[in-house]
Coordinates of C-alpha atoms in Angstrom, one line a residue:
Chain A
M45 CA 20.2 19.4 15.6
F46 CA 20.4 18.0 19.2
D47 CA 24.3 18.1 20.1
T48 CA 25.9 16.9 23.6
K49 CA 27.1 13.7 24.0
K50 CA 24.2 12.3 26.2
T51 CA 21.2 13.4 23.8
S52 CA 23.3 11.7 20.5
F53 CA 23.7 8.3 22.9
L54 CA 20.3 8.4 23.6
K55 CA 19.0 9.2 20.1
S56 CA 21.7 5.5 18.8
V57 CA 19.6 3.7 21.7
V58 CA 16.1 4.4 19.9
I59 CA 17.2 4.1 16.4
F60 CA 18.6 0.8 17.9
A61 CA 15.5 -0.5 19.5
L62 CA 13.1 0.4 16.4
A63 CA 15.4 -1.2 14.2
L64 CA 15.2 -3.9 16.4
F65 CA 11.7 -4.0 16.2
V66 CA 11.9 -3.9 12.3
L67 CA 14.4 -6.5 12.2
V68 CA 13.8 -9.1 14.3
P69 CA 11.0 -10.6 12.3
I70 CA 13.2 -11.0 8.9
C71 CA 16.0 -11.9 11.1
I72 CA 14.2 -15.0 12.3
L73 CA 12.6 -15.8 8.7
F74 CA 16.1 -15.5 6.8
A75 CA 17.4 -17.8 10.0
G76 CA 14.7 -20.5 10.1
S77 CA 15.1 -20.8 5.5
F78 CA 18.3 -21.5 6.3
M79 CA 17.5 -24.6 9.3
G80 CA 17.0 -28.1 8.9
A81 CA 13.7 -30.2 8.6
D82 CA 14.2 -31.7 12.1
E83 CA 15.5 -28.4 13.6
V84 CA 12.3 -26.7 12.4
Y85 CA 10.0 -28.7 13.7
E86 CA 11.6 -28.7 17.0
K87 CA 11.6 -25.0 17.5
I88 CA 8.8 -23.4 14.6
G89 CA 6.8 -26.7 15.1
P90 CA 4.6 -26.2 18.2
V91 CA 3.0 -23.4 16.5
L92 CA 2.0 -25.5 13.7
T93 CA 0.0 -28.1 15.5
D94 CA -2.3 -27.5 18.3
N95 CA -1.8 -28.2 22.0
S96 CA 1.8 -29.9 21.0
G97 CA 2.3 -29.4 25.4
R98 CA 5.5 -26.6 24.3
S99 CA 6.2 -23.9 23.1
A100 CA 7.9 -22.5 20.2
T101 CA 12.6 -21.4 20.7
W102 CA 14.0 -18.3 20.1
F103 CA 16.6 -18.7 17.5
F104 CA 18.4 -16.0 15.4
L105 CA 21.2 -18.5 13.9
P106 CA 20.5 -22.1 12.7
E107 CA 22.3 -24.6 14.6
Y108 CA 23.3 -25.9 11.5
I109 CA 23.0 -24.3 8.4
T110 CA 21.4 -26.4 5.1
L111 CA 20.3 -25.7 1.9
R112 CA 17.8 -28.6 2.0
A113 CA 15.1 -26.5 2.0
Y114 CA 15.8 -24.4 -0.9
V115 CA 16.8 -27.2 -2.8
E116 CA 13.5 -28.9 -1.7
L117 CA 11.5 -25.9 -2.7
L118 CA 13.4 -25.3 -5.7
L119 CA 13.5 -28.8 -7.1
D120 CA 10.6 -30.4 -5.8
S121 CA 7.5 -27.5 -6.0
P122 CA 5.9 -27.2 -9.0
D123 CA 3.2 -25.3 -7.4
F124 CA 5.4 -22.7 -6.4
F125 CA 6.9 -22.3 -9.8
V126 CA 3.2 -22.2 -10.9
M127 CA 2.6 -19.1 -8.6
F128 CA 6.0 -17.7 -9.4
W129 CA 5.2 -17.3 -12.9
N130 CA 1.8 -16.5 -12.7
S131 CA 3.1 -13.4 -10.2
I132 CA 5.3 -12.6 -13.6
R133 CA 2.6 -12.9 -15.8
L134 CA 0.5 -10.4 -13.9
V135 CA 3.0 -7.9 -12.7
L136 CA 4.9 -7.3 -15.8
P137 CA 1.4 -6.9 -18.1
I138 CA 0.4 -4.5 -15.5
L139 CA 3.6 -2.6 -15.2
I140 CA 4.1 -2.1 -18.8
G141 CA 0.2 -1.9 -19.8
Q142 CA 0.6 1.2 -16.6
M143 CA 3.8 2.7 -18.4
L144 CA 2.1 2.8 -21.8
V145 CA -1.2 5.0 -21.0
A146 CA -0.5 6.7 -17.5
V147 CA 2.9 8.7 -19.0
P148 CA 1.0 10.4 -22.1
A149 CA -1.9 10.7 -19.7
A150 CA 0.6 12.9 -16.6
W151 CA 2.1 14.3 -20.2
G152 CA -1.1 15.9 -20.8
F153 CA -1.9 17.0 -17.5
A154 CA 1.2 18.3 -16.2
K155 CA 2.1 20.1 -19.9
F156 CA -0.7 21.8 -21.3
K157 CA -4.0 24.4 -20.4
F158 CA -7.3 23.0 -20.7
K159 CA -10.8 24.0 -19.7
G160 CA -11.9 21.0 -17.5
R161 CA -7.9 20.2 -16.8
K162 CA -8.3 20.7 -12.8
A163 CA -11.8 18.7 -12.1
L164 CA -10.7 16.2 -14.7
F165 CA -7.2 15.6 -12.5
M166 CA -9.0 16.1 -9.3
V167 CA -11.2 12.7 -10.3
Y168 CA -7.7 11.4 -11.0
I169 CA -6.1 12.0 -7.0
V170 CA -9.7 10.8 -5.3
L171 CA -9.5 7.6 -7.4
M172 CA -6.0 6.9 -6.9
L173 CA -6.9 7.4 -3.2
M174 CA -10.1 4.7 -3.0
P175 CA -8.9 1.6 -1.3
F176 CA -10.3 -1.6 -2.9
Q177 CA -13.5 -2.1 -1.2
V178 CA -15.3 0.7 -2.6
T179 CA -14.3 -0.2 -6.2
M180 CA -14.4 -3.7 -5.6
V181 CA -18.5 -4.0 -6.6
S182 CA -18.0 -1.8 -9.6
N183 CA -14.7 -4.2 -11.1
Y184 CA -17.1 -6.8 -10.1
I185 CA -20.0 -5.7 -12.7
V186 CA -18.2 -4.4 -15.3
L187 CA -15.7 -7.7 -15.5
D188 CA -18.8 -9.8 -15.3
T189 CA -20.3 -8.2 -17.8
M190 CA -17.2 -8.6 -20.4
H191 CA -16.9 -12.1 -19.1
L192 CA -13.2 -11.5 -17.8
L193 CA -14.0 -12.9 -14.3
N194 CA -11.8 -16.0 -13.4
T195 CA -8.9 -14.9 -15.9
R196 CA -5.5 -13.0 -15.4
L197 CA -7.3 -9.9 -17.4
A198 CA -10.0 -9.3 -14.3
V199 CA -6.5 -8.3 -12.5
I200 CA -4.7 -6.8 -15.4
L201 CA -7.3 -4.8 -17.0
P202 CA -8.1 -2.6 -13.9
A203 CA -4.8 -2.6 -12.5
I204 CA -3.2 -0.9 -15.9
F205 CA -5.6 2.4 -15.7
S206 CA -5.0 3.0 -11.7
T207 CA -4.7 6.5 -11.5
F208 CA -1.8 6.3 -9.3
P209 CA 1.0 5.9 -11.4
V210 CA -0.2 9.2 -13.6
F211 CA -0.4 10.9 -10.4
I212 CA 3.9 10.1 -9.2
V213 CA 4.7 11.3 -12.8
Y214 CA 2.6 13.9 -13.2
R215 CA 4.8 15.4 -10.2
F216 CA 8.2 14.8 -11.7
F217 CA 6.8 16.5 -15.4
K218 CA 5.5 19.2 -13.2
G219 CA 9.4 20.1 -12.3
I220 CA 10.6 20.3 -16.2
P221 CA 11.0 23.9 -16.8
D222 CA 8.8 25.3 -19.9
A223 CA 11.3 27.1 -21.1
L224 CA 13.2 24.1 -22.2
L225 CA 10.0 22.9 -24.1
E226 CA 9.4 26.4 -25.7
A227 CA 12.9 26.7 -26.6
A228 CA 12.3 22.5 -28.2
A229 CA 8.9 23.8 -30.2
I230 CA 11.1 27.1 -31.5
D231 CA 13.3 23.9 -33.1
G232 CA 10.3 23.1 -34.9
A233 CA 9.0 20.0 -32.4
G234 CA 6.0 19.3 -32.3
P235 CA 4.1 17.8 -29.4
L236 CA 5.1 14.0 -29.6
E237 CA 8.3 14.8 -30.4
T238 CA 9.1 17.4 -27.5
F239 CA 7.1 14.5 -24.8
I240 CA 9.6 11.6 -26.6
Y241 CA 12.4 13.4 -26.5
I242 CA 12.1 16.0 -23.9
G243 CA 9.7 14.8 -21.4
I244 CA 10.5 11.0 -21.2
P245 CA 14.0 11.2 -20.5
V246 CA 14.1 14.5 -18.4
G247 CA 11.1 12.7 -16.2
A248 CA 13.1 9.3 -16.2
P249 CA 13.4 9.7 -12.3
G250 CA 9.6 9.8 -11.9
I251 CA 8.8 6.7 -14.1
A252 CA 10.8 4.8 -12.3
A253 CA 9.6 5.5 -8.9
A254 CA 5.9 5.2 -11.1
M255 CA 7.4 1.8 -11.6
I256 CA 8.8 0.2 -8.5
L257 CA 6.4 1.3 -6.2
G258 CA 3.7 -0.2 -8.8
F259 CA 6.0 -3.4 -8.4
I260 CA 6.1 -3.7 -5.3
E261 CA 2.5 -3.1 -4.6
Y262 CA 1.4 -5.4 -7.5
W263 CA 3.7 -8.2 -6.4
S264 CA 2.2 -8.4 -2.7
M265 CA -1.5 -7.9 -4.0
I266 CA -4.1 -9.8 -2.3
E267 CA -7.3 -8.5 -2.7
Q268 CA -7.9 -8.2 -5.9
P269 CA -6.7 -12.1 -7.4
L270 CA -8.9 -13.2 -4.1
T271 CA -11.7 -11.8 -5.5
F272 CA -11.6 -11.9 -9.2
I273 CA -9.8 -15.3 -9.9
K274 CA -11.3 -18.2 -8.5
D275 CA -9.2 -20.7 -10.1
K276 CA -6.1 -21.6 -8.0
A277 CA -4.1 -22.4 -10.9
L278 CA -3.8 -19.3 -11.6
W279 CA -2.8 -17.3 -8.3
P280 CA -0.4 -15.5 -8.2
L281 CA 2.7 -16.0 -5.1
S282 CA 0.8 -13.2 -3.1
L283 CA -1.5 -15.6 -2.2
Y284 CA 0.7 -18.3 -1.4
L285 CA -0.4 -20.1 2.4
P286 CA 2.1 -22.1 3.3
G287 CA 1.2 -25.7 4.2
S288 CA 1.0 -26.5 7.7
S289 CA 2.9 -30.1 8.3
G290 CA 6.5 -29.5 10.5
N291 CA 8.0 -31.0 7.4
Q292 CA 6.4 -28.8 4.8
A293 CA 7.4 -25.6 7.1
A294 CA 11.2 -25.7 6.8
V295 CA 10.2 -25.2 3.2
A296 CA 7.7 -22.5 3.8
L297 CA 10.1 -20.2 5.0
A298 CA 12.4 -20.8 1.9
A299 CA 9.3 -19.8 0.1
S300 CA 8.8 -16.6 2.2
I301 CA 12.1 -15.9 1.5
M302 CA 12.0 -16.9 -2.5
I303 CA 9.1 -14.5 -2.5
L304 CA 10.3 -11.2 -1.3
V305 CA 13.3 -11.9 -3.4
P306 CA 12.4 -10.3 -6.2
P307 CA 10.6 -7.2 -4.6
L308 CA 13.5 -6.9 -2.1
L309 CA 16.6 -6.4 -5.3
V310 CA 14.2 -4.0 -6.9
F311 CA 13.9 -2.0 -3.8
L312 CA 17.8 -2.4 -3.3
V313 CA 18.6 -1.2 -7.1
G314 CA 15.8 2.0 -7.0
Q315 CA 15.1 3.0 -3.2
K316 CA 15.9 6.1 -3.8
Y317 CA 13.3 6.4 -6.8
L318 CA 11.0 4.9 -4.1
E319 CA 11.7 7.6 -1.9
R320 CA 10.8 10.6 -4.4
G321 CA 8.2 8.2 -5.3
I322 CA 6.8 8.2 -1.3
Q323 CA 7.3 11.9 -1.4
A324 CA 5.8 13.1 -4.5
V325 CA 2.6 11.6 -3.5
G326 CA 2.7 13.3 -0.1
L327 CA 4.2 16.7 -0.2
K328 CA 3.7 20.0 -1.7
E329 CA 6.1 21.3 -4.1
Chain B
M154 CA -27.1 19.9 -31.7
P155 CA -25.7 22.9 -29.9
T156 CA -24.2 20.7 -27.4
L157 CA -22.3 18.5 -29.7
G158 CA -21.5 21.7 -32.0
R159 CA -19.9 22.8 -28.6
G160 CA -18.5 19.5 -27.8
L161 CA -16.8 18.8 -31.0
R162 CA -15.5 22.3 -30.8
Y163 CA -14.0 21.9 -27.1
I164 CA -12.3 18.4 -28.8
S165 CA -10.5 20.6 -31.9
Q166 CA -9.6 23.2 -29.6
N167 CA -7.6 21.3 -26.8
K168 CA -6.8 18.0 -29.2
V169 CA -3.0 17.4 -28.3
P170 CA -3.8 17.4 -24.2
L171 CA -7.1 15.3 -24.9
A172 CA -5.1 12.9 -27.6
F173 CA -2.3 12.7 -24.7
I174 CA -4.6 12.0 -21.7
A175 CA -7.5 9.9 -24.0
P176 CA -6.4 6.3 -23.5
S177 CA -5.9 6.7 -20.2
F178 CA -9.2 8.3 -19.4
I179 CA -11.6 5.7 -22.0
G180 CA -10.1 2.5 -19.6
V181 CA -11.0 4.6 -16.5
L182 CA -14.6 5.8 -17.6
I183 CA -15.0 1.8 -18.3
F184 CA -13.3 0.4 -15.6
V185 CA -14.3 2.9 -12.7
L186 CA -16.7 6.0 -13.3
V187 CA -19.6 4.0 -15.5
P188 CA -19.4 0.5 -13.3
F189 CA -19.3 3.2 -10.6
A190 CA -22.5 5.1 -11.6
D191 CA -24.2 1.8 -12.3
V192 CA -22.9 0.9 -8.8
L193 CA -24.5 4.4 -7.3
R194 CA -28.1 3.6 -9.6
R195 CA -28.1 0.0 -7.7
S196 CA -27.6 1.5 -4.3
F197 CA -31.7 2.1 -4.4
F198 CA -33.2 -0.9 -6.1
T199 CA -33.4 -4.6 -5.4
A200 CA -30.5 -6.7 -6.6
T201 CA -32.6 -7.9 -9.3
G202 CA -32.3 -4.1 -10.6
S203 CA -36.1 -3.8 -11.3
N204 CA -37.5 -2.2 -7.9
F205 CA -36.9 1.0 -6.5
V206 CA -36.4 0.9 -2.7
G207 CA -35.3 4.2 -1.7
L208 CA -33.2 4.4 1.2
S209 CA -33.7 0.6 2.5
N210 CA -30.3 -0.9 1.2
Y211 CA -28.6 1.7 3.1
L212 CA -30.6 1.1 6.5
N213 CA -29.7 -2.5 6.3
V214 CA -26.4 -1.7 5.9
F215 CA -26.4 0.9 8.8
G216 CA -29.0 -1.9 10.5
N217 CA -26.3 -4.4 10.0
E218 CA -24.9 -5.9 13.0
A219 CA -21.7 -7.4 11.3
F220 CA -21.7 -3.8 10.1
K221 CA -21.4 -1.8 13.4
L222 CA -19.2 -4.6 14.5
A223 CA -16.8 -4.2 11.4
A224 CA -17.5 -0.4 11.8
G225 CA -16.3 0.3 14.7
N226 CA -13.3 -1.7 15.0
T227 CA -12.4 0.1 11.5
L228 CA -12.8 3.4 14.0
K229 CA -10.9 1.8 16.5
F230 CA -8.3 0.8 14.9
V231 CA -8.0 4.0 13.5
A232 CA -8.2 6.1 16.4
V233 CA -5.4 4.4 17.9
C234 CA -3.0 3.5 15.1
I235 CA -2.6 6.6 13.0
P236 CA -1.3 8.7 16.4
A237 CA 0.6 5.9 16.9
L238 CA 2.3 5.5 13.4
V239 CA 2.4 9.9 13.2
A240 CA 4.3 10.1 16.2
M241 CA 7.0 7.3 15.9
S242 CA 7.4 8.1 12.6
L243 CA 8.1 11.9 13.3
V244 CA 10.4 10.8 16.1
L245 CA 12.4 8.5 13.7
A246 CA 12.6 11.0 11.1
L247 CA 14.0 13.5 13.5
L248 CA 16.4 10.9 14.4
V249 CA 17.1 9.8 11.3
S250 CA 17.9 12.6 9.0
G251 CA 20.0 14.6 12.3
T252 CA 22.9 11.8 11.7
K253 CA 24.7 11.1 8.4
G254 CA 25.7 7.5 7.6
V255 CA 23.6 5.6 10.3
G256 CA 21.3 6.8 9.0
D257 CA 21.1 6.4 5.8
A258 CA 21.6 2.6 7.1
A259 CA 18.6 3.3 9.2
K260 CA 16.7 3.9 6.5
S261 CA 17.0 1.3 4.2
V262 CA 16.4 -0.7 7.6
F263 CA 12.8 1.1 8.3
L264 CA 11.6 1.2 4.6
L265 CA 12.7 -2.8 4.5
P266 CA 9.1 -4.3 5.8
L267 CA 7.2 -1.9 3.0
V268 CA 9.1 -3.9 0.5
I269 CA 7.6 -7.4 2.3
P270 CA 5.0 -8.7 0.9
A271 CA 2.2 -10.0 3.0
A272 CA 2.7 -13.6 2.0
S273 CA 6.2 -13.7 3.6
M274 CA 5.2 -12.9 6.9
V275 CA 2.6 -15.2 7.5
L276 CA 4.6 -18.3 9.0
I277 CA 6.8 -15.6 11.0
W278 CA 3.7 -13.6 12.7
K279 CA 2.1 -17.4 13.6
L280 CA 5.2 -18.2 15.0
F281 CA 5.1 -14.8 17.1
F282 CA 2.0 -14.8 18.0
H283 CA 0.7 -18.3 18.5
N284 CA -0.8 -20.0 21.6
D285 CA 2.7 -21.9 22.0
G286 CA 4.3 -19.1 19.9
L287 CA 7.6 -17.1 21.4
L288 CA 5.8 -14.3 22.6
N289 CA 3.8 -16.6 24.9
S290 CA 7.3 -18.2 25.7
L291 CA 8.7 -15.4 27.2
T292 CA 5.4 -14.1 29.3
G293 CA 5.4 -17.6 30.3
S294 CA 8.5 -17.9 31.7
A295 CA 8.2 -14.1 33.0
F296 CA 5.3 -14.4 34.6
G297 CA 3.9 -17.7 34.1
T298 CA 0.7 -17.3 32.0
T299 CA 0.4 -17.0 28.6
V300 CA -2.1 -14.9 26.6
P301 CA -3.9 -16.1 23.3
F302 CA -3.4 -13.7 21.1
M303 CA -5.1 -14.5 18.1
A304 CA -8.2 -15.4 20.1
S305 CA -8.7 -12.9 22.5
A306 CA -9.2 -9.1 22.0
A307 CA -5.8 -9.1 21.8
A308 CA -6.0 -10.4 18.2
F309 CA -6.7 -6.3 17.6
W310 CA -3.0 -5.4 18.7
V311 CA -1.4 -8.1 16.9
L312 CA -3.1 -6.2 14.1
T313 CA -1.8 -3.0 15.6
V314 CA 1.9 -4.2 15.8
S315 CA 1.8 -5.5 12.5
Y316 CA 0.3 -2.1 11.0
L317 CA 3.4 -0.1 12.9
W318 CA 5.9 -2.8 11.9
K319 CA 4.7 -2.4 8.2
N320 CA 4.3 1.5 8.1
M321 CA 7.0 2.8 10.4
G322 CA 9.1 3.4 7.1
Y323 CA 6.5 4.5 5.3
D324 CA 5.9 7.8 6.8
M325 CA 9.2 8.5 8.1
V326 CA 10.0 9.3 4.4
L327 CA 7.4 11.5 4.4
W328 CA 8.0 13.5 7.5
M329 CA 11.8 13.4 6.1
G330 CA 10.5 14.9 2.9
G331 CA 9.3 17.7 4.6
L332 CA 12.3 18.4 7.0
S333 CA 14.1 18.5 4.0
K334 CA 12.3 21.5 2.9
I335 CA 12.7 23.3 5.9
P336 CA 15.4 26.5 4.9
L337 CA 18.6 25.5 7.2
E338 CA 19.1 29.7 7.1
I339 CA 16.3 29.4 9.9
Y340 CA 18.3 27.2 11.9
E341 CA 21.8 28.9 11.8
A342 CA 19.6 32.6 12.3
A343 CA 18.1 30.5 15.5
A344 CA 21.3 28.8 16.8
V345 CA 23.8 32.6 16.0
D346 CA 20.2 34.0 18.3
G347 CA 21.4 31.3 20.9
A348 CA 18.5 29.4 20.4
G349 CA 18.8 25.7 21.9
S350 CA 18.3 22.9 20.2
F351 CA 14.9 22.1 22.2
R352 CA 14.0 26.1 21.3
R353 CA 14.8 24.6 17.7
L354 CA 12.8 22.0 17.8
F355 CA 9.8 23.6 19.3
S356 CA 9.7 27.0 17.4
I357 CA 11.4 26.0 14.1
T358 CA 11.3 22.1 13.0
L359 CA 7.4 21.1 14.7
P360 CA 5.5 24.6 13.3
N361 CA 7.3 23.9 9.8
L362 CA 6.7 20.7 9.7
V363 CA 1.9 21.1 10.6
G364 CA 1.5 21.1 6.2
V365 CA 3.2 17.8 6.4
L366 CA 1.1 16.2 9.6
F367 CA -1.9 16.5 7.9
M368 CA -0.8 14.4 4.5
V369 CA 0.6 12.1 6.7
I370 CA -2.7 11.4 8.8
V371 CA -4.9 11.3 5.4
L372 CA -2.1 9.0 3.8
S373 CA -1.5 6.4 6.4
L374 CA -5.3 6.7 7.3
L375 CA -6.0 5.1 3.2
N376 CA -2.8 2.5 4.0
S377 CA -4.4 1.5 6.7
F378 CA -6.8 -0.2 4.7
K379 CA -4.2 -2.2 3.2
V380 CA -3.6 -3.8 6.9
F381 CA -6.5 -6.4 5.6
R382 CA -3.6 -8.2 4.1
E383 CA -1.9 -9.0 6.6
A384 CA -5.5 -10.1 8.9
Y385 CA -6.7 -12.2 6.4
L386 CA -3.5 -14.4 5.3
V387 CA -3.0 -14.8 9.4
A388 CA -6.8 -15.2 10.7
G389 CA -8.3 -16.4 7.2
E390 CA -12.4 -14.8 6.5
Y391 CA -13.8 -14.9 10.0
P392 CA -10.9 -14.0 12.5
H393 CA -11.5 -12.9 16.2
T394 CA -14.2 -10.5 16.5
S395 CA -12.2 -8.0 17.9
M396 CA -10.1 -7.8 14.7
Y397 CA -13.4 -7.6 12.3
M398 CA -12.4 -4.9 10.3
L399 CA -14.7 -3.1 7.2
Q400 CA -12.6 -5.0 5.1
H401 CA -13.4 -8.6 6.2
L402 CA -17.5 -7.5 6.0
F403 CA -17.1 -6.1 2.3
N404 CA -14.9 -9.8 1.3
N405 CA -18.0 -11.6 3.1
W406 CA -20.9 -9.2 1.1
F407 CA -18.9 -10.2 -1.3
T408 CA -18.6 -13.9 -1.4
A409 CA -22.5 -14.1 -0.2
L410 CA -22.9 -12.2 -3.7
D411 CA -25.0 -9.6 -1.3
I412 CA -24.9 -7.0 -3.9
E413 CA -27.1 -4.3 -2.7
K414 CA -25.3 -4.4 0.9
L415 CA -21.8 -4.0 -1.2
S416 CA -23.7 -1.4 -3.5
A417 CA -24.5 0.6 -0.7
G418 CA -21.6 0.0 1.8
A419 CA -19.1 1.3 -1.0
V420 CA -21.4 4.6 -1.5
V421 CA -21.0 4.8 2.0
M422 CA -17.8 4.7 2.0
A423 CA -16.7 6.3 -0.8
I424 CA -18.2 9.5 0.4
V425 CA -16.7 9.0 3.7
I426 CA -13.0 9.0 2.2
F427 CA -13.9 11.4 -0.4
I428 CA -14.5 13.9 2.3
L429 CA -10.6 12.5 3.5
I430 CA -9.5 13.2 0.4
S431 CA -11.1 16.8 -0.5
L432 CA -9.5 18.3 3.2
W433 CA -6.1 16.3 1.7
M434 CA -6.0 18.1 -1.6
R435 CA -7.2 21.5 -0.1
L436 CA -3.6 21.1 2.0
I437 CA -1.8 19.7 -0.8
G438 CA -3.4 22.8 -3.2
E439 CA -3.8 20.7 -6.2
G440 CA -6.4 22.5 -7.1
D441 CA -4.8 25.9 -7.2
D442 CA -2.0 25.6 -9.6

């Protein structure tokens, strides 16, 4: 849109500056995770002990690169592994459950007309946008009644019935032309067959978008496990708080990287779907 | 029983869509709607649920000093962050969508923070904002003074920065979706008529993005509640008063099992959010299809 050389230079400068704002903390985290314990102590140590009398030092690369922190984390930190598995044992059932429940519901909303559809879907949209703090008490009451507090199900079950994936998949199902479904009906396909053989394959990008957004959301969740699971042995990685002694700091940096690897991989593979998912929530077709 | 008969007829007439929706809706009923109705009822009763107390729980919430502090901070946070985020992400979207190649790489960079769990950044935020941290090592050498970021009103700004850092990419993608829907022909016609780039920006691009603006605002507002994650991990349950938000308050009421205030608070919050959402739905046009 802007043409001249001068404005295009200016554009690059602004993008570059904002990119630095985003990248500097990530780069420091990454570099720090490859430093030895001594270097971590020297450069980061001051923020881990009060009144050390010196201040932290800027760095963007380790003085010498070592994988020691990762080795120590992966070989000598059983806690970390427990939390890692806890995360997986929360996130996978949530995503599988969400898809089993949300995809058919999205189909029902997108491809059928019935009385009350509009009002019901309105309820779904309102629920999808409510922050956790609004539903916290009601969730607590129902989980308490079912004796599920302090179990993994206390986090898994309410999440499965989140209306967020219904809305995203709905948006994609809406885009399937009705002519395609009518053709299938003429060929004798029943509603279930139409859903399975046309709806799911054609709406697959929407399902992918919902799963990717869901993975990122639930891998980082803090409020739900913090509120409904008191037993720390069941806590997921998103509640991992690094130990504060200098020696542990090097390992904590490696742990921070390991925590972000799974969502990062999901992002690298599915960035396109992630973007479409975000836009599906916010934009009118 | 005419109502039952009508209900059965409704179900038999719509059994296909209802069958698709039923598993989801039954779960929503059990886990959200029924318990929320119970919370609504409880908000008018004492904690034991036996005595009707009218609006007194609500008056307790509004009279609560911690609530005033938290609501004030939350409002201030929203008033500062949303305009900043909306403007920054719009500039970013305009810049990034104009440049192919570099633009794609830039887009990935700006989306990155969205993917990074709050837990991964705890140490890094500490490293930046601690009294002896990286920022103070800069201000120390440049101005000879340091700012106690986490232990003064500056804590509020720490939260603001981490919110902007996290959400810039999300809003940028929303804006870009809006930009891609503006027909290119309008720009071509304008270029033929001799409209310069600034003229095109102000006469075509921005007016066409007004609809998107409201979505961006509402979604940014709802995402702003998640800033609690960073705040909680960095500063714990009782951070400096300048960053004590509604989320902290709810969390602490919960720890104290103060069901009366929690119920009334949840209802108030639900009403405020509901008003915002109604506004958003009118704009997204979900009601009229």
